[in-house]
Amino acid sequence: MTSSHIWPQSIAGLIVLAQARGWSDANLAQLWTLHDLMARLFSGRYRGSGRPFVSHLAGTAVLAMDFTDDVDTILAAYAHAAYAQGEFGRLKSGASDQNRKEIRMTIGQAAEALVYDYDAFDFDHFVTTATDDEVLALSSPIKTVLLLRIANECDDTSDAAVHNQRWRQACATRLEAGARFAKLLGQEAFAQRVAAQQAYLAGLPDIASDASRPKRSITLKNRSLRRKPLLRRLRQITRLMKL
């Protein structure tokens, strides 16, 4: 378990941790290949806080190491937002057959299945409705997805100081539920990590709404395929055809 409210936020830091855990050369090479893909999918993309999106991917993967040594799970953590926000440069975005094939060829079938299930899992709804029995009744893969969702939420707090109180309160609610879920699943150390982040949020000074940064991610126009006029127009036509 990393020891502070600031944990490694780069592929270099993640590689150091993976090496310390005895990852094979093949697994390390796979992680580098995945990083190269994520760097392309999120080229020019920044979170609302100004943090590069790939830093969030790395931070989430580092936090996943708090609850698992499984290579597939950690690879899935690094790729977790690929279908939701990655730009594959194809007409069909999200978890299309072609996009899934590209992720699967990079990290393997088991890890890609976790990324796919992650994208489909409604964490916000689960937080507000799930009972302890429902958490314990989840299948093993979905329990892993739930823990990945909590790791994602926990890494979000790296940006907390620049977001307003309303966002922090919503995040704190999800962290509170996340700590409970992690404890239910026998992940005591990870639950403590999540609870510590909730306490960290509570201790931050208030920030005026007009001085805060929006939560949404942004993409620099000159770096993303998303902003190419032809691709943008084709997507507009596709959406209209579905109406």
Short mmCIF file of C-alpha atoms in Angstrom, two decimals:
data_model
loop_
_atom_site.label_atom_id
_atom_site.label_comp_id
_atom_site.label_asym_id
_atom_site.label_seq_id
_atom_site.Cartn_x
_atom_site.Cartn_y
_atom_site.Cartn_z
CA MET A 1 0.00 0.00 0.00
CA THR A 2 1.38 3.41 -0.97
CA SER A 3 1.78 5.70 2.00
CA SER A 4 0.47 9.19 1.23
CA HIS A 5 -2.29 11.07 -0.51
CA ILE A 6 0.02 11.47 -3.51
CA TRP A 7 0.90 8.23 -5.28
CA PRO A 8 2.76 7.58 -8.55
CA GLN A 9 0.97 9.15 -11.50
CA SER A 10 3.09 8.00 -14.43
CA ILE A 11 4.01 4.89 -16.35
CA ALA A 12 7.54 5.20 -14.92
CA GLY A 13 6.25 5.02 -11.35
CA LEU A 14 3.94 2.13 -12.24
CA ILE A 15 6.80 0.21 -13.86
CA VAL A 16 8.93 0.63 -10.72
CA LEU A 17 6.16 -0.85 -8.59
CA ALA A 18 5.60 -3.69 -11.05
CA GLN A 19 9.32 -4.51 -11.05
CA ALA A 20 9.32 -4.53 -7.24
CA ARG A 21 6.49 -7.07 -7.34
CA GLY A 22 8.45 -9.37 -9.59
CA TRP A 23 6.63 -8.91 -12.86
CA SER A 24 8.16 -10.92 -15.68
CA ASP A 25 9.87 -9.22 -18.61
CA ALA A 26 6.94 -10.29 -20.79
CA ASN A 27 4.40 -8.64 -18.47
CA LEU A 28 6.47 -5.47 -18.24
CA ALA A 29 6.69 -5.35 -22.03
CA GLN A 30 2.91 -5.80 -22.20
CA LEU A 31 2.43 -2.87 -19.82
CA TRP A 32 4.66 -0.69 -22.00
CA THR A 33 2.70 -1.70 -25.09
CA LEU A 34 -0.53 -0.82 -23.31
CA HIS A 35 0.92 2.53 -22.30
CA ASP A 36 1.81 3.29 -25.92
CA LEU A 37 -1.79 2.55 -26.91
CA MET A 38 -3.28 4.64 -24.10
CA ALA A 39 -0.93 7.51 -24.97
CA ARG A 40 -2.41 7.43 -28.47
CA LEU A 41 -6.05 7.05 -27.39
CA PHE A 42 -5.72 9.93 -24.95
CA SER A 43 -3.35 12.10 -26.95
CA GLY A 44 -3.83 15.73 -25.99
CA ARG A 45 -6.53 14.82 -23.47
CA TYR A 46 -6.55 16.45 -20.05
CA ARG A 47 -8.84 16.18 -17.08
CA GLY A 48 -10.66 19.31 -15.97
CA SER A 49 -8.00 19.88 -13.34
CA GLY A 50 -5.32 20.13 -16.03
CA ARG A 51 -3.85 16.73 -15.16
CA PRO A 52 -2.98 14.65 -18.25
CA PHE A 53 -5.51 11.85 -18.62
CA VAL A 54 -2.79 9.21 -18.83
CA SER A 55 -1.69 10.29 -15.35
CA HIS A 56 -5.14 9.33 -14.07
CA LEU A 57 -4.83 5.96 -15.79
CA ALA A 58 -1.48 5.33 -14.12
CA GLY A 59 -2.74 6.52 -10.73
CA THR A 60 -5.73 4.18 -10.91
CA ALA A 61 -3.47 1.23 -11.79
CA VAL A 62 -1.17 2.06 -8.86
CA LEU A 63 -4.16 2.07 -6.50
CA ALA A 64 -5.29 -1.28 -7.92
CA MET A 65 -2.03 -2.67 -6.57
CA ASP A 66 -3.42 -1.96 -3.10
CA PHE A 67 -5.89 -4.82 -3.51
CA THR A 68 -4.35 -7.19 -6.06
CA ASP A 69 -1.18 -8.64 -7.52
CA ASP A 70 -3.07 -9.94 -10.55
CA VAL A 71 -1.44 -8.65 -13.73
CA ASP A 72 -4.67 -8.75 -15.77
CA THR A 73 -6.48 -6.61 -13.20
CA ILE A 74 -3.70 -4.01 -13.10
CA LEU A 75 -3.58 -3.87 -16.91
CA ALA A 76 -7.34 -3.40 -16.92
CA ALA A 77 -6.97 -0.58 -14.40
CA TYR A 78 -4.58 1.22 -16.75
CA ALA A 79 -7.00 0.79 -19.66
CA HIS A 80 -10.20 1.33 -17.67
CA ALA A 81 -11.41 4.48 -19.48
CA ALA A 82 -10.54 3.35 -23.02
CA TYR A 83 -14.12 2.75 -24.14
CA ALA A 84 -15.68 5.67 -22.29
CA GLN A 85 -13.25 8.40 -23.34
CA GLY A 86 -10.51 6.99 -25.57
CA GLU A 87 -10.26 8.17 -29.18
CA PHE A 88 -9.62 5.16 -31.41
CA GLY A 89 -9.92 7.23 -34.60
CA ARG A 90 -12.76 5.10 -35.97
CA LEU A 91 -16.31 6.00 -36.92
CA LYS A 92 -17.64 3.85 -34.09
CA SER A 93 -16.38 4.94 -30.70
CA GLY A 94 -16.73 3.12 -27.39
CA ALA A 95 -16.76 -0.67 -27.02
CA SER A 96 -17.23 -1.49 -30.71
CA ASP A 97 -16.03 -4.82 -32.09
CA GLN A 98 -12.96 -3.25 -33.69
CA ASN A 99 -12.05 -1.24 -30.62
CA ARG A 100 -12.46 -4.26 -28.35
CA LYS A 101 -10.27 -6.30 -30.69
CA GLU A 102 -7.51 -3.69 -30.45
CA ILE A 103 -7.59 -3.69 -26.65
CA ARG A 104 -7.81 -7.49 -26.55
CA MET A 105 -4.75 -7.85 -28.78
CA THR A 106 -2.83 -5.54 -26.45
CA ILE A 107 -3.72 -6.90 -22.99
CA GLY A 108 -5.36 -10.24 -23.62
CA GLN A 109 -8.90 -11.57 -23.34
CA ALA A 110 -9.22 -11.69 -19.55
CA ALA A 111 -8.03 -8.10 -18.99
CA GLU A 112 -10.11 -6.75 -21.87
CA ALA A 113 -13.22 -8.43 -20.45
CA LEU A 114 -12.66 -6.48 -17.22
CA VAL A 115 -12.35 -3.22 -19.18
CA TYR A 116 -15.58 -4.03 -21.03
CA ASP A 117 -17.44 -4.89 -17.81
CA TYR A 118 -16.01 -1.76 -16.18
CA ASP A 119 -17.49 0.38 -18.93
CA ALA A 120 -20.91 -1.25 -18.51
CA PHE A 121 -20.99 -1.13 -14.70
CA ASP A 122 -23.21 1.67 -13.33
CA PHE A 123 -21.19 2.58 -10.25
CA ASP A 124 -23.16 5.69 -9.33
CA HIS A 125 -26.42 3.72 -9.25
CA PHE A 126 -24.79 0.85 -7.38
CA VAL A 127 -23.51 3.23 -4.69
CA THR A 128 -27.00 4.49 -3.95
CA THR A 129 -28.88 1.18 -4.09
CA ALA A 130 -26.64 -1.79 -3.27
CA THR A 131 -27.07 -3.69 -0.02
CA ASP A 132 -24.30 -5.66 1.66
CA ASP A 133 -25.88 -8.89 0.45
CA GLU A 134 -25.94 -7.63 -3.13
CA VAL A 135 -22.25 -6.76 -2.95
CA LEU A 136 -21.36 -10.19 -1.64
CA ALA A 137 -23.54 -11.87 -4.29
CA LEU A 138 -21.65 -10.30 -7.21
CA SER A 139 -19.72 -12.67 -9.45
CA SER A 140 -15.96 -12.73 -8.95
CA PRO A 141 -15.21 -10.69 -12.12
CA ILE A 142 -17.75 -8.01 -11.17
CA LYS A 143 -16.35 -7.81 -7.65
CA THR A 144 -13.03 -7.01 -9.32
CA VAL A 145 -14.73 -4.42 -11.51
CA LEU A 146 -16.28 -2.87 -8.40
CA LEU A 147 -12.85 -2.56 -6.79
CA LEU A 148 -11.50 -0.99 -9.99
CA ARG A 149 -14.35 1.52 -9.91
CA ILE A 150 -13.42 2.39 -6.34
CA ALA A 151 -9.76 2.80 -7.33
CA ASN A 152 -10.85 5.16 -10.10
CA GLU A 153 -12.93 7.15 -7.64
CA CYS A 154 -10.05 7.29 -5.20
CA ASP A 155 -7.66 8.61 -7.85
CA ASP A 156 -10.20 11.28 -8.75
CA THR A 157 -9.41 12.87 -5.39
CA SER A 158 -5.95 13.75 -6.71
CA ASP A 159 -7.80 16.63 -8.41
CA ALA A 160 -9.97 17.56 -5.43
CA ALA A 161 -8.17 20.75 -4.41
CA VAL A 162 -9.18 22.51 -7.64
CA HIS A 163 -12.83 21.39 -7.75
CA ASN A 164 -15.68 22.99 -5.83
CA GLN A 165 -17.30 21.80 -2.62
CA ARG A 166 -20.32 20.31 -4.38
CA TRP A 167 -18.12 17.98 -6.41
CA ARG A 168 -16.10 17.06 -3.33
CA GLN A 169 -19.22 16.16 -1.39
CA ALA A 170 -20.47 13.90 -4.19
CA CYS A 171 -17.05 12.27 -4.38
CA ALA A 172 -16.98 11.81 -0.60
CA THR A 173 -20.32 9.98 -0.75
CA ARG A 174 -18.95 7.56 -3.32
CA LEU A 175 -15.75 7.09 -1.32
CA GLU A 176 -17.74 6.29 1.81
CA ALA A 177 -19.63 3.59 -0.06
CA GLY A 178 -16.41 2.41 -1.69
CA ALA A 179 -14.70 1.93 1.66
CA ARG A 180 -17.67 -0.10 2.87
CA PHE A 181 -17.69 -2.25 -0.26
CA ALA A 182 -13.94 -2.87 -0.07
CA LYS A 183 -14.22 -3.94 3.56
CA LEU A 184 -17.10 -6.28 2.72
CA LEU A 185 -14.92 -7.88 0.07
CA GLY A 186 -12.14 -8.51 2.57
CA GLN A 187 -9.89 -5.72 1.30
CA GLU A 188 -9.14 -4.07 4.65
CA ALA A 189 -5.99 -2.19 3.58
CA PHE A 190 -7.70 -0.84 0.47
CA ALA A 191 -10.74 0.17 2.53
CA GLN A 192 -8.41 2.14 4.80
CA ARG A 193 -6.87 3.84 1.77
CA VAL A 194 -10.31 4.89 0.52
CA ALA A 195 -11.41 6.08 3.96
CA ALA A 196 -8.21 8.13 4.24
CA GLN A 197 -9.02 9.84 0.95
CA GLN A 198 -12.48 10.67 2.22
CA ALA A 199 -10.90 12.28 5.30
CA TYR A 200 -8.46 14.14 3.05
CA LEU A 201 -11.38 15.59 1.09
CA ALA A 202 -13.07 16.73 4.28
CA GLY A 203 -9.93 18.57 5.37
CA LEU A 204 -9.45 20.61 2.20
CA PRO A 205 -10.24 24.35 2.38
CA ASP A 206 -13.32 25.52 0.55
CA ILE A 207 -12.90 27.00 -2.91
CA ALA A 208 -15.25 29.51 -4.48
CA SER A 209 -17.30 28.12 -7.37
CA ASP A 210 -16.07 30.82 -9.73
CA ALA A 211 -12.47 29.93 -8.88
CA SER A 212 -12.86 26.18 -9.32
CA ARG A 213 -12.16 24.08 -12.36
CA PRO A 214 -14.90 22.07 -14.11
CA LYS A 215 -14.74 18.29 -13.74
CA ARG A 216 -15.11 17.45 -17.43
CA SER A 217 -12.11 16.37 -19.49
CA ILE A 218 -10.88 18.41 -22.44
CA THR A 219 -8.92 17.63 -25.59
CA LEU A 220 -6.53 20.03 -27.28
CA LYS A 221 -7.82 20.66 -30.79
CA ASN A 222 -4.52 20.22 -32.56
CA ARG A 223 -3.81 16.79 -31.05
CA SER A 224 -7.02 14.78 -31.33
CA LEU A 225 -8.65 12.85 -34.13
CA ARG A 226 -11.92 13.75 -32.43
CA ARG A 227 -11.52 17.29 -33.78
CA LYS A 228 -10.87 16.30 -37.39
CA PRO A 229 -13.76 17.78 -39.42
CA LEU A 230 -14.39 14.71 -41.58
CA LEU A 231 -14.52 12.29 -38.67
CA ARG A 232 -16.70 14.68 -36.67
CA ARG A 233 -19.12 15.08 -39.59
CA LEU A 234 -19.35 11.32 -40.17
CA ARG A 235 -20.24 10.82 -36.53
CA GLN A 236 -22.93 13.48 -36.75
CA ILE A 237 -24.44 11.74 -39.79
CA THR A 238 -24.32 8.39 -38.00
CA ARG A 239 -26.15 9.81 -34.99
CA LEU A 240 -28.81 11.35 -37.23
CA MET A 241 -29.37 8.03 -39.02
CA LYS A 242 -30.10 6.39 -35.66
CA LEU A 243 -32.88 8.88 -34.83
#
